[in-house]
Amino acid sequence: MPDTLKKVRSGQKLEIPAKAYNAFVDAAVEHRSRRRNISAADRPAVPRSGLVLVRNDSGQARDRFDVLGVDSPVIAPGANAAEFSNRVALSCITPQPQHTGRFVVLTEPLAAGQMGMACASGVVQVRLDVLHEDIDFADVADGDATCLATSPDGSATVLWRESGGSGTVWAVVKLSATPQATHDNPKTLGGSGATADTEVWDIDDQPEGHDGVEFKPFRLYWSGNSG
């Protein structure tokens, strides 16, 4: 029986038998079917909204789910206004205190200087350094790109975390642009008149015309200790 799948030499007249052509079609259909039948479990489960293009400028290779602080746009508007307007691309570095509330979680490994995707808002997995077992908020850990750390006024809400007390655990967090405020980290207002700079602020001991101080909290918890 002749072989219908023989290779053709250069310069030889190309004649494709029906059986060979049908074999090509069957192979293409099978390949397309395999691609469509890849189960959801075989695909990386990463958030689709809140993703942003970032460049790893930390100087070290970073793993998926590492945390980087947002430093600046990759291309500033002064350098190329058109490119700046076309897409968001952020230069990100190892987190420092100034990156509190301004960070991303990588959704893929990135070598130093490489660009890839990261989660800037939404729900994402991350490693969490549990410094406060009773706190369900988190933010950047100073000088540590491998995890977030629990913080009373953190900008990320911890939706779930592994049990085990203190130490580094896996967690699912919701990234938010609004820093949190709770009764666990109250701010003491003191002073009189239009200032608040001493240890005690007495609402009943204010000059005429000064009934309080003006401030803009994200959340206000009234202690009930004054009228």
CSV table of C-alpha atoms in Angstrom, one decimal:
chain,number,residue,atom,x,y,z
A,1,MET,CA,0.0,0.0,0.0
A,2,PRO,CA,1.6,3.3,-1.0
A,3,ASP,CA,2.5,5.9,1.7
A,4,THR,CA,0.2,8.9,1.2
A,5,LEU,CA,2.2,11.1,3.7
A,6,LYS,CA,5.5,11.1,2.0
A,7,LYS,CA,7.6,14.3,2.1
A,8,VAL,CA,8.2,16.3,-1.1
A,9,ARG,CA,11.7,17.1,-2.3
A,10,SER,CA,12.6,20.7,-3.4
A,11,GLY,CA,11.6,21.2,-7.0
A,12,GLN,CA,9.3,18.2,-7.1
A,13,LYS,CA,5.8,18.6,-8.4
A,14,LEU,CA,3.3,18.8,-5.5
A,15,GLU,CA,0.4,16.4,-5.6
A,16,ILE,CA,-1.7,15.9,-2.5
A,17,PRO,CA,-3.7,12.6,-2.4
A,18,ALA,CA,-7.1,12.8,-0.9
A,19,LYS,CA,-6.1,10.6,2.1
A,20,ALA,CA,-3.1,12.9,2.9
A,21,TYR,CA,-5.3,16.1,2.7
A,22,ASN,CA,-7.9,14.5,4.9
A,23,ALA,CA,-5.2,13.5,7.4
A,24,PHE,CA,-4.0,17.1,7.6
A,25,VAL,CA,-7.6,18.3,8.2
A,26,ASP,CA,-8.2,15.6,10.9
A,27,ALA,CA,-4.9,16.7,12.7
A,28,ALA,CA,-6.0,20.4,12.6
A,29,VAL,CA,-9.4,19.6,13.9
A,30,GLU,CA,-8.0,17.5,16.7
A,31,HIS,CA,-5.5,20.2,17.7
A,32,ARG,CA,-8.3,22.8,17.8
A,33,SER,CA,-10.5,20.5,19.9
A,34,ARG,CA,-7.7,19.9,22.4
A,35,ARG,CA,-7.3,23.7,22.9
A,36,ARG,CA,-11.0,24.2,23.4
A,37,ASN,CA,-11.2,21.4,25.9
A,38,ILE,CA,-8.5,22.6,28.3
A,39,SER,CA,-10.3,22.6,31.7
A,40,ALA,CA,-10.5,25.7,33.8
A,41,ALA,CA,-8.3,24.0,36.4
A,42,ASP,CA,-5.5,23.9,33.9
A,43,ARG,CA,-5.5,27.7,33.4
A,44,PRO,CA,-4.0,30.1,35.9
A,45,ALA,CA,-6.8,31.6,37.9
A,46,VAL,CA,-6.0,35.3,37.9
A,47,PRO,CA,-8.3,38.3,38.2
A,48,ARG,CA,-9.3,39.8,34.9
A,49,SER,CA,-10.3,43.2,36.1
A,50,GLY,CA,-7.9,45.6,37.8
A,51,LEU,CA,-4.9,44.3,35.9
A,52,VAL,CA,-2.2,46.7,34.9
A,53,LEU,CA,1.0,46.4,32.9
A,54,VAL,CA,4.1,46.8,35.1
A,55,ARG,CA,7.9,46.6,34.8
A,56,ASN,CA,9.9,44.9,37.5
A,57,ASP,CA,12.5,47.6,38.5
A,58,SER,CA,13.3,46.0,41.9
A,59,GLY,CA,16.6,44.7,40.6
A,60,GLN,CA,15.7,41.1,41.4
A,61,ALA,CA,13.5,38.4,39.8
A,62,ARG,CA,10.1,38.3,41.3
A,63,ASP,CA,7.7,35.4,41.7
A,64,ARG,CA,4.0,35.3,41.0
A,65,PHE,CA,2.0,36.9,43.9
A,66,ASP,CA,5.0,39.0,45.0
A,67,VAL,CA,4.3,42.6,45.9
A,68,LEU,CA,5.9,45.7,44.3
A,69,GLY,CA,5.4,49.4,45.1
A,70,VAL,CA,4.4,51.7,42.3
A,71,ASP,CA,7.2,54.1,41.6
A,72,SER,CA,6.3,56.0,38.4
A,73,PRO,CA,4.9,55.5,34.8
A,74,VAL,CA,7.3,53.6,32.5
A,75,ILE,CA,6.9,56.4,30.0
A,76,ALA,CA,6.2,59.9,31.5
A,77,PRO,CA,3.9,62.3,29.6
A,78,GLY,CA,6.8,64.7,29.2
A,79,ALA,CA,8.8,62.0,27.4
A,80,ASN,CA,6.1,60.7,25.1
A,81,ALA,CA,2.6,62.1,25.6
A,82,ALA,CA,1.0,59.8,22.9
A,83,GLU,CA,2.4,56.6,24.4
A,84,PHE,CA,1.5,57.8,28.0
A,85,SER,CA,-2.1,58.3,26.8
A,86,ASN,CA,-2.4,55.0,25.0
A,87,ARG,CA,-1.9,52.7,27.9
A,88,VAL,CA,-1.0,52.5,31.6
A,89,ALA,CA,2.4,50.9,32.3
A,90,LEU,CA,4.0,51.3,35.7
A,91,SER,CA,7.6,51.1,37.0
A,92,CYS,CA,7.5,49.1,40.2
A,93,ILE,CA,10.1,48.6,42.9
A,94,THR,CA,10.7,46.9,46.2
A,95,PRO,CA,8.0,48.3,48.7
A,96,GLN,CA,9.0,51.1,51.1
A,97,PRO,CA,6.9,53.0,53.6
A,98,GLN,CA,6.0,55.6,51.0
A,99,HIS,CA,4.3,52.8,49.0
A,100,THR,CA,1.6,52.3,51.6
A,101,GLY,CA,-1.7,52.0,49.6
A,102,ARG,CA,0.3,52.3,46.3
A,103,PHE,CA,1.3,48.7,45.4
A,104,VAL,CA,0.5,45.9,43.0
A,105,VAL,CA,0.5,42.1,43.3
A,106,LEU,CA,2.1,40.3,40.4
A,107,THR,CA,0.0,37.7,38.5
A,108,GLU,CA,3.0,36.2,36.8
A,109,PRO,CA,6.8,35.8,37.5
A,110,LEU,CA,8.9,38.7,36.3
A,111,ALA,CA,12.6,38.8,35.8
A,112,ALA,CA,14.4,42.0,36.6
A,113,GLY,CA,13.5,44.6,34.0
A,114,GLN,CA,10.8,42.4,32.5
A,115,MET,CA,7.3,43.7,31.9
A,116,GLY,CA,4.1,41.7,32.8
A,117,MET,CA,0.7,41.9,34.4
A,118,ALA,CA,-0.1,42.7,38.0
A,119,CYS,CA,-3.3,43.2,40.0
A,120,ALA,CA,-3.8,46.8,41.1
A,121,SER,CA,-7.4,46.5,42.4
A,122,GLY,CA,-9.8,43.6,43.0
A,123,VAL,CA,-9.4,40.3,44.7
A,124,VAL,CA,-6.1,38.4,44.5
A,125,GLN,CA,-4.1,35.7,46.3
A,126,VAL,CA,-1.0,36.9,48.3
A,127,ARG,CA,1.3,35.9,51.0
A,128,LEU,CA,0.5,37.6,54.3
A,129,ASP,CA,2.8,38.3,57.2
A,130,VAL,CA,0.5,38.1,60.2
A,131,LEU,CA,1.8,40.7,62.7
A,132,HIS,CA,-1.6,41.2,64.3
A,133,GLU,CA,-3.8,38.1,64.6
A,134,ASP,CA,-7.0,40.2,65.2
A,135,ILE,CA,-6.5,42.6,62.3
A,136,ASP,CA,-8.1,42.0,58.9
A,137,PHE,CA,-6.4,44.7,56.9
A,138,ALA,CA,-3.0,44.6,55.3
A,139,ASP,CA,-0.5,46.8,53.4
A,140,VAL,CA,3.1,46.7,52.1
A,141,ALA,CA,5.9,45.3,54.3
A,142,ASP,CA,8.9,47.6,54.4
A,143,GLY,CA,11.7,46.3,52.2
A,144,ASP,CA,9.9,42.9,51.6
A,145,ALA,CA,8.5,42.1,48.2
A,146,THR,CA,7.4,38.6,49.1
A,147,CYS,CA,4.3,39.5,51.1
A,148,LEU,CA,1.9,42.0,52.5
A,149,ALA,CA,1.7,42.5,56.3
A,150,THR,CA,-1.3,43.0,58.5
A,151,SER,CA,-1.8,46.6,59.5
A,152,PRO,CA,-4.7,48.3,61.3
A,153,ASP,CA,-4.9,51.0,58.6
A,154,GLY,CA,-4.0,48.9,55.7
A,155,SER,CA,-5.5,49.5,52.3
A,156,ALA,CA,-6.2,45.8,51.5
A,157,THR,CA,-9.0,43.9,53.2
A,158,VAL,CA,-8.2,40.3,54.2
A,159,LEU,CA,-11.1,38.2,53.0
A,160,TRP,CA,-9.5,34.9,54.1
A,161,ARG,CA,-6.2,33.6,55.4
A,162,GLU,CA,-4.8,30.4,56.5
A,163,SER,CA,-5.0,29.6,60.2
A,164,GLY,CA,-1.9,29.2,62.3
A,165,GLY,CA,-1.5,32.4,64.3
A,166,SER,CA,1.4,34.7,63.5
A,167,GLY,CA,3.9,34.2,60.7
A,168,THR,CA,3.6,34.2,56.9
A,169,VAL,CA,0.5,32.5,55.5
A,170,TRP,CA,-1.5,32.4,52.3
A,171,ALA,CA,-4.4,34.8,52.1
A,172,VAL,CA,-7.0,36.2,49.7
A,173,VAL,CA,-7.3,40.0,49.8
A,174,LYS,CA,-9.3,42.7,48.2
A,175,LEU,CA,-7.1,45.6,47.0
A,176,SER,CA,-8.7,49.0,47.5
A,177,ALA,CA,-7.7,52.6,46.8
A,178,THR,CA,-9.1,53.8,50.1
A,179,PRO,CA,-7.1,53.3,53.3
A,180,GLN,CA,-9.0,51.6,56.0
A,181,ALA,CA,-9.7,53.1,59.5
A,182,THR,CA,-11.0,51.2,62.5
A,183,HIS,CA,-11.5,51.6,66.2
A,184,ASP,CA,-8.3,49.6,66.6
A,185,ASN,CA,-6.2,52.5,65.4
A,186,PRO,CA,-7.9,55.6,66.9
A,187,LYS,CA,-6.3,59.1,66.5
A,188,THR,CA,-6.2,61.3,69.5
A,189,LEU,CA,-7.4,64.8,68.9
A,190,GLY,CA,-6.3,67.4,71.4
A,191,GLY,CA,-6.0,71.1,71.8
A,192,SER,CA,-8.5,74.0,71.7
A,193,GLY,CA,-9.8,76.4,69.2
A,194,ALA,CA,-8.9,75.5,65.7
A,195,THR,CA,-6.0,73.3,66.6
A,196,ALA,CA,-5.7,69.7,67.9
A,197,ASP,CA,-2.2,69.2,69.1
A,198,THR,CA,-2.4,68.2,72.8
A,199,GLU,CA,-3.2,64.9,74.5
A,200,VAL,CA,-6.8,65.9,75.5
A,201,TRP,CA,-9.3,67.8,73.5
A,202,ASP,CA,-12.3,69.0,75.6
A,203,ILE,CA,-15.4,69.8,73.6
A,204,ASP,CA,-16.7,71.8,76.6
A,205,ASP,CA,-13.6,74.0,77.0
A,206,GLN,CA,-13.5,75.9,73.7
A,207,PRO,CA,-13.3,79.7,73.1
A,208,GLU,CA,-16.4,81.4,71.8
A,209,GLY,CA,-16.9,80.7,68.1
A,210,HIS,CA,-14.8,77.6,68.2
A,211,ASP,CA,-17.1,74.6,68.5
A,212,GLY,CA,-14.6,72.0,67.2
A,213,VAL,CA,-12.0,71.2,64.7
A,214,GLU,CA,-12.5,70.4,61.0
A,215,PHE,CA,-11.1,67.2,59.7
A,216,LYS,CA,-12.0,64.8,56.9
A,217,PRO,CA,-11.9,61.1,58.1
A,218,PHE,CA,-12.5,58.1,55.9
A,219,ARG,CA,-14.5,56.6,58.8
A,220,LEU,CA,-15.4,58.2,62.1
A,221,TYR,CA,-15.8,56.3,65.3
A,222,TRP,CA,-17.2,58.2,68.2
A,223,SER,CA,-15.9,57.0,71.6
A,224,GLY,CA,-18.8,58.3,73.6
A,225,ASN,CA,-16.4,59.9,76.2
A,226,SER,CA,-17.6,63.4,75.5
A,227,GLY,CA,-20.9,65.2,75.0
